[in-house]
Coordinates of N, CA and C and ligand atoms in Angstrom, one line a residue:
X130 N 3.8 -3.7 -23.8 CA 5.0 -2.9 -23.6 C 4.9 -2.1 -22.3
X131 N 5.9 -1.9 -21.9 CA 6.1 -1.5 -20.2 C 5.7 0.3 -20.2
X132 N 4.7 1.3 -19.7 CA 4.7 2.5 -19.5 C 5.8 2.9 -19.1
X133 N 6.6 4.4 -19.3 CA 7.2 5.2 -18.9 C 7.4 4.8 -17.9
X134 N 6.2 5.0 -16.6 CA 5.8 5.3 -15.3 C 6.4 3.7 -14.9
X135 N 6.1 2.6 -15.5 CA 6.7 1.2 -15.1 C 7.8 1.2 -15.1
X136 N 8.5 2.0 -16.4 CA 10.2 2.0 -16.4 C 10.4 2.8 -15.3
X137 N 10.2 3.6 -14.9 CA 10.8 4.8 -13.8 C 10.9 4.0 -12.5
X138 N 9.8 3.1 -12.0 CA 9.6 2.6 -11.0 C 10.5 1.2 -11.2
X139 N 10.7 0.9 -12.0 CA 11.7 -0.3 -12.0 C 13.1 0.1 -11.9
X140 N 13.8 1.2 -12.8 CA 14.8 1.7 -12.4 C 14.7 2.2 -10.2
X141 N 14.0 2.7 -10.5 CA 14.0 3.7 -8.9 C 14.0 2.4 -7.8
X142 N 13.2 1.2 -8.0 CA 13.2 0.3 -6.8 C 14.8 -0.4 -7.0
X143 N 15.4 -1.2 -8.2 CA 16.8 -1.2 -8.7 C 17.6 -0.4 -8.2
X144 N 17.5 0.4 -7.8 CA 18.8 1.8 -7.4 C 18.1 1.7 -5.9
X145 N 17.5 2.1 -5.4 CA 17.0 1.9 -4.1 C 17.7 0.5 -3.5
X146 N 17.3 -0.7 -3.9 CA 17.6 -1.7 -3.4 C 19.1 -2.1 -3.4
X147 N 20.1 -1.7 -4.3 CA 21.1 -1.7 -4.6 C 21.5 -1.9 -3.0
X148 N 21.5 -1.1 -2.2 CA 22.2 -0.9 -1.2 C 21.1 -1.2 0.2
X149 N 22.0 -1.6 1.3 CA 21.4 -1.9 2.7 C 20.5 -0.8 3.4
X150 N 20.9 -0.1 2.8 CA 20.0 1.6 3.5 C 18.7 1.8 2.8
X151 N 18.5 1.1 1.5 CA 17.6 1.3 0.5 C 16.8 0.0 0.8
X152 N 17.3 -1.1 1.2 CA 16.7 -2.5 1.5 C 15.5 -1.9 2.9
X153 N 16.5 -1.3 3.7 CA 15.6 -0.7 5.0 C 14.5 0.2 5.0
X154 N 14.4 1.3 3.7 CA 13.5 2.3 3.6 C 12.5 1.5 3.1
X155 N 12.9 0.4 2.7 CA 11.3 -0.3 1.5 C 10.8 -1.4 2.7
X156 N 11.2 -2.0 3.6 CA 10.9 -3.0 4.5 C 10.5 -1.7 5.2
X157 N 10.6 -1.0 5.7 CA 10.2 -0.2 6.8 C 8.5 0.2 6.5
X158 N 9.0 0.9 5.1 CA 7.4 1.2 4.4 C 6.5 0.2 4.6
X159 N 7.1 -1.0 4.5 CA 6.0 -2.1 4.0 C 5.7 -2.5 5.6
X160 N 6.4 -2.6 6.5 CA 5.4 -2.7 7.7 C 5.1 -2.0 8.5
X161 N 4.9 -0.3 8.2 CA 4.5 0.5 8.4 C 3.0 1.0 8.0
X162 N 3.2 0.0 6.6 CA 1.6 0.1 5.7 C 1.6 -0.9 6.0
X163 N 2.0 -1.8 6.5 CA 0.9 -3.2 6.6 C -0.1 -3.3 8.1
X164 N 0.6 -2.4 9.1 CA 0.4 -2.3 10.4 C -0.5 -0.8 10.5
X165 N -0.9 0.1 9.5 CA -1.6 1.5 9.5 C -2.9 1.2 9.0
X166 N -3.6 0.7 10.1 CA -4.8 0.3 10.2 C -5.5 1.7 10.7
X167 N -5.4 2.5 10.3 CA -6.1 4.3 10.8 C -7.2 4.1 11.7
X168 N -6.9 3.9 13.0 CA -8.6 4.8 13.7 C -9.2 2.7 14.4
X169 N -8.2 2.2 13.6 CA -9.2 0.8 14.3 C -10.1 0.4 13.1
X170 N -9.8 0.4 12.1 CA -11.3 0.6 10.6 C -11.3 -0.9 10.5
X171 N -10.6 -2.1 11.2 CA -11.0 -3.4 10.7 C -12.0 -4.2 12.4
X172 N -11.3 -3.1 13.5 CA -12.8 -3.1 14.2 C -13.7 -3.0 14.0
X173 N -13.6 -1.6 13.9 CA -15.0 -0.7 13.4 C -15.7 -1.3 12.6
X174 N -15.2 -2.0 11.3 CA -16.1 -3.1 10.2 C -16.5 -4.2 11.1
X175 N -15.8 -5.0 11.8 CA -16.3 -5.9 12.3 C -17.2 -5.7 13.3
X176 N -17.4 -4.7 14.0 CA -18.7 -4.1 14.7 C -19.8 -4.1 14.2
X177 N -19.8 -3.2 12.9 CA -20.6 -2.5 11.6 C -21.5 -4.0 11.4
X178 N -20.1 -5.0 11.2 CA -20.4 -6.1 10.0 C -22.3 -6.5 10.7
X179 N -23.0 -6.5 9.9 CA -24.7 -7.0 10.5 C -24.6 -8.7 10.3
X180 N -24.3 -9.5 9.9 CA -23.6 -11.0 10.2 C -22.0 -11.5 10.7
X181 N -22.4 -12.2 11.4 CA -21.2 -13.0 12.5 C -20.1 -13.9 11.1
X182 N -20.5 -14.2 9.9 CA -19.7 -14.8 8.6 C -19.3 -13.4 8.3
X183 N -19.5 -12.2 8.4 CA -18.5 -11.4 7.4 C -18.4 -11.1 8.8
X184 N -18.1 -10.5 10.2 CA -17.8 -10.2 11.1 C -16.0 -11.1 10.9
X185 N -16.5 -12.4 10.7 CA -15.0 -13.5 10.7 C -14.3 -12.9 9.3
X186 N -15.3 -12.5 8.6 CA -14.0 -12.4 7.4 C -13.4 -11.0 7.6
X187 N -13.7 -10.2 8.0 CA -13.2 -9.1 8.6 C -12.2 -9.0 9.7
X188 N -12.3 -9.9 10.5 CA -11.3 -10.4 11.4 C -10.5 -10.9 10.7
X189 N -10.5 -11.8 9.5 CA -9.5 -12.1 8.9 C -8.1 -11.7 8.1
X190 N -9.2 -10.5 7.6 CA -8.4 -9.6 7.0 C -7.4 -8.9 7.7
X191 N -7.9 -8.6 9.3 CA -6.9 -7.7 9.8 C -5.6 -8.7 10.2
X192 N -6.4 -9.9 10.6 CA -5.2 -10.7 10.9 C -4.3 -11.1 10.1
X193 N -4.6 -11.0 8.6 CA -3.8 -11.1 7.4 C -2.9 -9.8 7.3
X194 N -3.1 -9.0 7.6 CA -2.1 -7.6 7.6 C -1.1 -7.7 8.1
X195 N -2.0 -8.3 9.6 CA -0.4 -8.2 11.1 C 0.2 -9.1 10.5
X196 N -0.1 -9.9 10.1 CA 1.1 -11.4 9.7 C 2.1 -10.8 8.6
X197 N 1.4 -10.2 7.9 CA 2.5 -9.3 6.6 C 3.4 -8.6 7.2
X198 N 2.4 -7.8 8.3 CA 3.6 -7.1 9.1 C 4.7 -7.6 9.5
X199 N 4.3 -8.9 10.4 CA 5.4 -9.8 10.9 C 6.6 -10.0 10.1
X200 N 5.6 -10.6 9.1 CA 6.5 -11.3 7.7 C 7.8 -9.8 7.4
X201 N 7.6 -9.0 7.2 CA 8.5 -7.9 6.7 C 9.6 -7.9 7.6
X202 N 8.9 -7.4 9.1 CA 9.5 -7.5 9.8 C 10.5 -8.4 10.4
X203 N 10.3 -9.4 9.9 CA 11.4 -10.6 9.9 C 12.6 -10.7 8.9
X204 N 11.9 -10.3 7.9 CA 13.4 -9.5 6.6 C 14.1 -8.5 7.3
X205 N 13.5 -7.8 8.1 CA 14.6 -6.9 8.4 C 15.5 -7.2 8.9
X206 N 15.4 -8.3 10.4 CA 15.9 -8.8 11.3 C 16.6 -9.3 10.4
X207 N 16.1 -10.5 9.4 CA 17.0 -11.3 9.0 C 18.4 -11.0 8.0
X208 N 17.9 -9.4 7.5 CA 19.2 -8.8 6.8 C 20.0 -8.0 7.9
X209 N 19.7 -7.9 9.1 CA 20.1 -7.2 10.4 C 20.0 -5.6 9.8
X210 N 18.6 -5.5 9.6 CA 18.8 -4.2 9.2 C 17.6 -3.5 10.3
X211 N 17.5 -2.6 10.8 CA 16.1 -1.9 11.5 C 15.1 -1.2 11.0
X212 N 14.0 -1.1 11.9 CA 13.0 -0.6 11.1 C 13.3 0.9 11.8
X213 N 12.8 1.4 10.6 CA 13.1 3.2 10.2 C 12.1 3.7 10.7
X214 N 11.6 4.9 11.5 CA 10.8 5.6 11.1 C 10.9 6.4 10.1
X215 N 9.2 7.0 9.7 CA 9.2 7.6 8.4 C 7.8 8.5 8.7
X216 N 8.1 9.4 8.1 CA 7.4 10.7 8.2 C 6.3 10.3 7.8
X217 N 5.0 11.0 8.3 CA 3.6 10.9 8.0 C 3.2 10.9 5.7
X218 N 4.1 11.9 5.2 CA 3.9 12.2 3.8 C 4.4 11.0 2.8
X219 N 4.8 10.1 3.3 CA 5.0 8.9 2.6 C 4.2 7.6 3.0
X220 N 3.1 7.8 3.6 CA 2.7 6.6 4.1 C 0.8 7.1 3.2
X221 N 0.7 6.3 2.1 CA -0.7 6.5 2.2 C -1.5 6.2 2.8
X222 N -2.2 5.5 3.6 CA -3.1 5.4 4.6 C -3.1 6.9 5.3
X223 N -2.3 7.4 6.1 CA -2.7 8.7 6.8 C -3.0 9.9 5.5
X224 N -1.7 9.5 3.9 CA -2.6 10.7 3.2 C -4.2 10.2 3.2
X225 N -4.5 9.5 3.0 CA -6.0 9.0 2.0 C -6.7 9.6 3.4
X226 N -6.2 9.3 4.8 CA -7.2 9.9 5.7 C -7.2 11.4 6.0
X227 N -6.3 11.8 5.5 CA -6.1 13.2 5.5 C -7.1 13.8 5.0
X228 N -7.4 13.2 3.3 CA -8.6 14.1 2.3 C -9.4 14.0 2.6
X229 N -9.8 12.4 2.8 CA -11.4 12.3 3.8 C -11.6 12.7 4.8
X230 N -10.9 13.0 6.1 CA -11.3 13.2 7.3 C -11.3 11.8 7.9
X231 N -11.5 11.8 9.1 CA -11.9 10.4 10.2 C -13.0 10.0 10.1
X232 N -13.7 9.7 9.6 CA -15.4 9.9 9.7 C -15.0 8.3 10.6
X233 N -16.4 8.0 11.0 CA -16.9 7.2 11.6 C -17.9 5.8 11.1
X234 N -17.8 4.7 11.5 CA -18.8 3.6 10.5 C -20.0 3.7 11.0
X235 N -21.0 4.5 10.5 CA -22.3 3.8 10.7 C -23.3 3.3 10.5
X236 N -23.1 4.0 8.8 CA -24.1 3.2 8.1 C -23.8 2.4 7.0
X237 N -24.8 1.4 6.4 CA -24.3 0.5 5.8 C -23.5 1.4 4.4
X238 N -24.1 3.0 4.0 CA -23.4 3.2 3.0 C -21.6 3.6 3.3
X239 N -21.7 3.8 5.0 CA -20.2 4.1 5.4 C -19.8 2.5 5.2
X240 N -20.1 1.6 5.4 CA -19.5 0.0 4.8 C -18.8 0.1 3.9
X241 N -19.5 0.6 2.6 CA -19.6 0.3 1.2 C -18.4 1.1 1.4
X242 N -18.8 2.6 1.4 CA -17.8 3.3 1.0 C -15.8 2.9 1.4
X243 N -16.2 2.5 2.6 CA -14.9 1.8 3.5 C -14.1 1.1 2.3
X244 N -15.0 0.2 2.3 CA -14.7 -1.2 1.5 C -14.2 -0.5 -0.2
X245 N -14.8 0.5 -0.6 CA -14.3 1.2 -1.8 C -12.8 1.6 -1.9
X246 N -12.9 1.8 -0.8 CA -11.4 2.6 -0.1 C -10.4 1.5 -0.2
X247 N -10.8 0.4 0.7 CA -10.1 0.0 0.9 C -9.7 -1.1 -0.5
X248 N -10.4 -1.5 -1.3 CA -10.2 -2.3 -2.5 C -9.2 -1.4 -3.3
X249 N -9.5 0.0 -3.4 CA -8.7 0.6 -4.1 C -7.2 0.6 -3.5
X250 N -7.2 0.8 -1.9 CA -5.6 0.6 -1.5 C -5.0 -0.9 -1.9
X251 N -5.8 -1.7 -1.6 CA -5.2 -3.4 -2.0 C -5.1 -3.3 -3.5
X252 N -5.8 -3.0 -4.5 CA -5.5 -3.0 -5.6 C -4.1 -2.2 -6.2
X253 N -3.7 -1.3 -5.4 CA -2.1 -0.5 -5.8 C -1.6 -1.4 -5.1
X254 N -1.5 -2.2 -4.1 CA -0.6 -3.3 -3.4 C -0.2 -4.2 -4.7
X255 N -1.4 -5.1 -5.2 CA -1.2 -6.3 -6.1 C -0.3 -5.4 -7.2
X256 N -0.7 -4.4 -7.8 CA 0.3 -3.7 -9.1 C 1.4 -3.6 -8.7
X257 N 1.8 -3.1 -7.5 CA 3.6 -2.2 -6.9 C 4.3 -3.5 -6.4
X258 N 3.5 -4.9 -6.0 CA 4.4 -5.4 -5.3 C 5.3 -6.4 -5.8
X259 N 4.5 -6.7 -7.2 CA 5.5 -7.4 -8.0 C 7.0 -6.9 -8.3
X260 N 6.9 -5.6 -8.6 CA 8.1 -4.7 -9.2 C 9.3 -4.9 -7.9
X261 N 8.4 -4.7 -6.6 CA 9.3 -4.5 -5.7 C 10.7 -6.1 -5.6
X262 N 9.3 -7.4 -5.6 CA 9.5 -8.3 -5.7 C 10.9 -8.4 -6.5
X263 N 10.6 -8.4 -7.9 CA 11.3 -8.6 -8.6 C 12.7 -7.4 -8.4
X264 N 12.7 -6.7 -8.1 CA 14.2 -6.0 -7.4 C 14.7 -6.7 -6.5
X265 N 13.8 -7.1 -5.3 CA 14.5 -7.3 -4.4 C 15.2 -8.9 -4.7
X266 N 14.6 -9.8 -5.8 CA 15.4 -11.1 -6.6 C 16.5 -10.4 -7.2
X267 N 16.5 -9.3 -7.6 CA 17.7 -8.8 -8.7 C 18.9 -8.7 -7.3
X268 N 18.5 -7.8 -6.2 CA 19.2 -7.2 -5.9 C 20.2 -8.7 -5.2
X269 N 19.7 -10.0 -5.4 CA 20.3 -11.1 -4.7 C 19.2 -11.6 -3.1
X270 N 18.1 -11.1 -2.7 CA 17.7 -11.5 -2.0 C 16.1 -11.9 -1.8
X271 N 16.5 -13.4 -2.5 CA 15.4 -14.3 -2.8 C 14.6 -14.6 -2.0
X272 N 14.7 -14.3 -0.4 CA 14.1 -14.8 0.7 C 13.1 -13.7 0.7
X273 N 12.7 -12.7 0.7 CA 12.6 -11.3 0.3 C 11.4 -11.4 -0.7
X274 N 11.8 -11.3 -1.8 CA 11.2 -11.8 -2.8 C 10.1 -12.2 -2.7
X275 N 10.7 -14.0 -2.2 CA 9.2 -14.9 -1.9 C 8.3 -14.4 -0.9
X276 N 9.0 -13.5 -0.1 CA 8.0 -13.1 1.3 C 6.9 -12.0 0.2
X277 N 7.5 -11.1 -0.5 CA 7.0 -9.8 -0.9 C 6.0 -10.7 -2.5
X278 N 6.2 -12.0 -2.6 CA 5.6 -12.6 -3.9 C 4.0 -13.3 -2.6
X279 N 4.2 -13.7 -1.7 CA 3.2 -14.8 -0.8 C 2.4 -13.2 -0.5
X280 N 2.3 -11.7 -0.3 CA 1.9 -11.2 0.7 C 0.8 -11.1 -0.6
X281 N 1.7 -10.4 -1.8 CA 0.7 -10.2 -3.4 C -0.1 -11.1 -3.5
X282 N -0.4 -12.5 -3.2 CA -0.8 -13.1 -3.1 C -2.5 -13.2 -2.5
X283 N -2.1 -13.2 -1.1 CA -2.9 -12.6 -0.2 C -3.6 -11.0 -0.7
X284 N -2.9 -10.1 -1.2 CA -3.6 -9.0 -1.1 C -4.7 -9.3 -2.3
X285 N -4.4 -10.1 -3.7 CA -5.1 -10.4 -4.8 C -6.5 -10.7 -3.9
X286 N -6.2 -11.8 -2.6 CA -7.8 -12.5 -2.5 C -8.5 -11.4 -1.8
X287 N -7.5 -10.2 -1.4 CA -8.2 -9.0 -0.5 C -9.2 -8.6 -1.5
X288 N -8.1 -8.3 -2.7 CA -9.2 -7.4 -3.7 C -10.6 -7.9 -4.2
X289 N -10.2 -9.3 -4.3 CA -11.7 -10.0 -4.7 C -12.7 -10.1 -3.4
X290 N -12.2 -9.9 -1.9 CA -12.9 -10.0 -1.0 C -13.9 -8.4 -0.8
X291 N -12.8 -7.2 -0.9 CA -13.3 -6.1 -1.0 C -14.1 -5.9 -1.7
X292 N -14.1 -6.2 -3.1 CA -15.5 -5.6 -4.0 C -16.7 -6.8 -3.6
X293 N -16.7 -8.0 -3.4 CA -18.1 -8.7 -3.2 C -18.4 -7.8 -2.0
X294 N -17.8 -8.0 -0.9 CA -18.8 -7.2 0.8 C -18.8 -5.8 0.3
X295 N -18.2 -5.0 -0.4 CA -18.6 -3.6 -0.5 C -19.8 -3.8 -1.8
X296 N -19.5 -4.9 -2.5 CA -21.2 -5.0 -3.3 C -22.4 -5.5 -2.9
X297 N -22.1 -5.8 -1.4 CA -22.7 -6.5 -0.9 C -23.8 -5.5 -0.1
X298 N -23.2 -4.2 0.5 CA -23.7 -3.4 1.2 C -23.9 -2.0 0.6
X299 N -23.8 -2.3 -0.7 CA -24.5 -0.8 -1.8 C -26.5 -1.8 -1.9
X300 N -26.5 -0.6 -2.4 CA -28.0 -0.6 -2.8 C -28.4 -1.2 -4.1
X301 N -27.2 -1.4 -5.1 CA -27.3 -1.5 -6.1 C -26.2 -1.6 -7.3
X302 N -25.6 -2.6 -8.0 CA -24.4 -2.1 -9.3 C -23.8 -0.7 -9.3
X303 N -24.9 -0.1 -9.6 CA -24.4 1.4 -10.3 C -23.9 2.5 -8.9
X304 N -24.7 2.0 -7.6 CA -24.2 2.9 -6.8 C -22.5 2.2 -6.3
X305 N -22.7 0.5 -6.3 CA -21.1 0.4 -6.1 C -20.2 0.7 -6.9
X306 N -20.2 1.2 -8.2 CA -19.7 1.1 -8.9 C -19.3 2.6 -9.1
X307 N -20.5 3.8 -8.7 CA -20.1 5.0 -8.3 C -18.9 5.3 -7.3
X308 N -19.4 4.2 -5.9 CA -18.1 4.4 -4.7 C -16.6 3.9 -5.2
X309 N -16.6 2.6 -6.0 CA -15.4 2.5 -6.9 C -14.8 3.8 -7.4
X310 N -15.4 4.2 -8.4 CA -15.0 5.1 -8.8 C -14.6 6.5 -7.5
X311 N -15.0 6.7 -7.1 CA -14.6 8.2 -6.1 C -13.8 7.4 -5.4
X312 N -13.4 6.3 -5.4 CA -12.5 6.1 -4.1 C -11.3 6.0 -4.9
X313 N -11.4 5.3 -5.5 CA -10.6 5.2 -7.0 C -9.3 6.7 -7.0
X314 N -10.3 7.3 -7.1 CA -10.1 8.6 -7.6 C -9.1 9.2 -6.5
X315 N -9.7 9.5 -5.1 CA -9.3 9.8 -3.6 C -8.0 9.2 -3.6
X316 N -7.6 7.3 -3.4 CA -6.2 7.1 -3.8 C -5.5 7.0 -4.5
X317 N -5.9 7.6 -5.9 CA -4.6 8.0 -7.0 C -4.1 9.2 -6.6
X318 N -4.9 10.7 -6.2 CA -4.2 11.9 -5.5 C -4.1 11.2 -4.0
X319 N -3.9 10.7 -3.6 CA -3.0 10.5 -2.1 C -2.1 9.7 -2.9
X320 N -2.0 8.7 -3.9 CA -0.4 7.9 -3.9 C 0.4 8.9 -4.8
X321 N -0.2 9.6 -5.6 CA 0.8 10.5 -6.4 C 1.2 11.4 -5.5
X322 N 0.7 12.1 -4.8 CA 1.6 12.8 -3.7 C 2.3 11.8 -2.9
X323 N 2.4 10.7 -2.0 CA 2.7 9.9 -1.6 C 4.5 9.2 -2.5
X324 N 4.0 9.3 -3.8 CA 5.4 8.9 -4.8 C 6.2 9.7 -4.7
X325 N 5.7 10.9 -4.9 CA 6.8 12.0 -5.1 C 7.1 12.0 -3.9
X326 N 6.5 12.2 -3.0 CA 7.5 12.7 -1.5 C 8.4 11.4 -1.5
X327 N 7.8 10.2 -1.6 CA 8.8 9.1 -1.3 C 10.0 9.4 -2.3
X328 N 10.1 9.5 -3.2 CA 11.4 9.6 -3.9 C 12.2 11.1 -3.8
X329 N 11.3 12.1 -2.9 CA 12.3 13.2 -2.7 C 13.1 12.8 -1.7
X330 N 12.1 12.2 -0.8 CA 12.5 11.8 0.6 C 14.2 11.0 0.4
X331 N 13.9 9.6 -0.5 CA 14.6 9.4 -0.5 C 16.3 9.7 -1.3
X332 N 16.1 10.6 -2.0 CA 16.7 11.4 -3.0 C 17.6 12.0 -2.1
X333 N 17.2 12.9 -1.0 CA 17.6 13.7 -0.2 C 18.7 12.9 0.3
X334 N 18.0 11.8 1.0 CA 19.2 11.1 2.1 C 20.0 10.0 1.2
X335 N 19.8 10.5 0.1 CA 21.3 9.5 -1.1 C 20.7 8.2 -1.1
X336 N 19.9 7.7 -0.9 CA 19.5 6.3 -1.1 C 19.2 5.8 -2.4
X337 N 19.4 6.8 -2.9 CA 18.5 6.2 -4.7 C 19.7 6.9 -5.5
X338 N 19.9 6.7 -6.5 CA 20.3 7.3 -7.9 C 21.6 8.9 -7.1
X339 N 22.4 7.8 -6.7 CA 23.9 8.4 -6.6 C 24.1 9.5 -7.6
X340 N 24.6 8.9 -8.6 CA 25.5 9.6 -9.9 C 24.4 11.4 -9.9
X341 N 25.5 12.2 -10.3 CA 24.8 13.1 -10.9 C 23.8 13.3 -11.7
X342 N 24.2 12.4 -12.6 CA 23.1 12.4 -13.5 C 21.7 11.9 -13.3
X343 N 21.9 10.8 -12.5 CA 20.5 10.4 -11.8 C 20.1 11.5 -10.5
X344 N 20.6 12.1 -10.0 CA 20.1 13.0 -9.0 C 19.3 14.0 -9.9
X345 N 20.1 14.5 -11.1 CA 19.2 15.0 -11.9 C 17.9 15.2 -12.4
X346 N 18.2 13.9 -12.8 CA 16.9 12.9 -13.4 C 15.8 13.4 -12.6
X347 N 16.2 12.6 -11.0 CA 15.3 12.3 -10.1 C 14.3 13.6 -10.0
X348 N 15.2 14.6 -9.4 CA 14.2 15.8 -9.2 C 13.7 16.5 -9.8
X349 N 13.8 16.4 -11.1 CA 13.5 16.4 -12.5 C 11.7 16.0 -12.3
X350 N 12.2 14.5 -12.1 CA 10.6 14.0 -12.2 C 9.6 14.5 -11.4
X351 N 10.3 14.4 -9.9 CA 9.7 15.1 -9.0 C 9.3 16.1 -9.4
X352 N 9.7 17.6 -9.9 CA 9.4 18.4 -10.2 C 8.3 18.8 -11.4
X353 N 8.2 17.5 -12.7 CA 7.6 17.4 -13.4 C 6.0 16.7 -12.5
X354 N 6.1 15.9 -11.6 CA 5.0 14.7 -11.4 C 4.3 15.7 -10.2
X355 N 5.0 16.5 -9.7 CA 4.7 17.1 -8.1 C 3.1 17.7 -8.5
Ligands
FE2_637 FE1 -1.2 -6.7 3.5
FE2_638 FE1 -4.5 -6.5 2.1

């Protein structure tokens, strides 16, 4: 059975996408996050990396982003729509770097931890992007879709790539499995703030849930989830 929290987000991407202005807030996000590589962190790993085989898969990875990026950014174009700027409070990457600070990679446990981080942001990708997916089929645009179904794709082999190299560079099970957990932890308070601002944000500028009654609703939630 579908959570509350699943229903909310299926209605909200539905009413968002409904319209051209809502098609551009979600394409914008997405290659805004696909391209918010904070500080250079797929350098910085690939520096770190102590073998020239994860050195390449680390290079991989970043070149798997830009291409997502690309990929989005080609829906826009192709619905002739532009990419939006968007305020720092809706983009998790700068929250998540906000609570931690900038730290720097140096040691193998800064690896691990990286890679904690970063499994946990790919892991909200693989859950959020089907939903999105599937609105953006509802809303009539299948090309969209398949771009936003091929990226889930890609992010699934992220997640299986992040936990082996971040298990790779703990000391032990229980200590990766500690960094899981705290990182874990770190991007559920950055996406929960991150949600709500997103849906005030867009709340504000009419892009979601017109009707009264859904405006209601909306800040309702906000107000309940803030
Ligand atoms: Fe990606
Ligand atoms: Fe990814």
């Amino acid at each position: 059975m579908m959570s509350l929290d699943e229903r909310i987000g299926r209605r909200y991407f539905r009413s968002l996408l409904a319209r051209p202005e809502g098609r551009a807030h979600i394409l914008s996000l997405l290659v805004i996050s696909e391209e918010g590589d904070e500080g250079g962190v797929f350098d910085e790993l690939a520096r770190r990396a102590d073998d020239e085989d994860l050195a390449k898969v680390v290079r991989r990875h970043k070149a798997d982003e830009e291409r997502h990026a690309g990929l989005f950014r080609e829906c826009l174009a192709r619905n002739g729509l532009a990419l939006e700027e968007l305020p720092d409070e809706l983009l998790i990457v700068k929250q998540v770097a906000k609570d931690t600070g900038a730290k720097p990679i140096e040691t193998r446990t800064d690896v691990m931890n990286t890679y904690a981080l970063l499994l946990a942001i790919e892991k909200r990708g693989v859950e959020r992007f089907p939903v999105i997916a599937a609105a953006f089929r509802e809303a009539g645009d299948a090309a969209t879709a398949d771009v936003v179904d091929q990226v889930t794709a890609d992010e699934c082999r992220h997640v299986k790539y992040c936990a082996a190299i971040g298990r790779r560079y703990a000391n032990d099970d229980a200590e990766w499995s500690r960094a899981v957990a705290t990182y874990a932890a770190v991007e559920a308070r950055a996406f929960n703030r991150v949600r709500v601002a997103g849906i005030a944000y867009t709340l504000k500028r009419g892009l979601v849930w017109q009707s009264l009654l859904g405006r209601f609703a909306g800040w309702s939630l906000c107000a309940a989830t803030a």
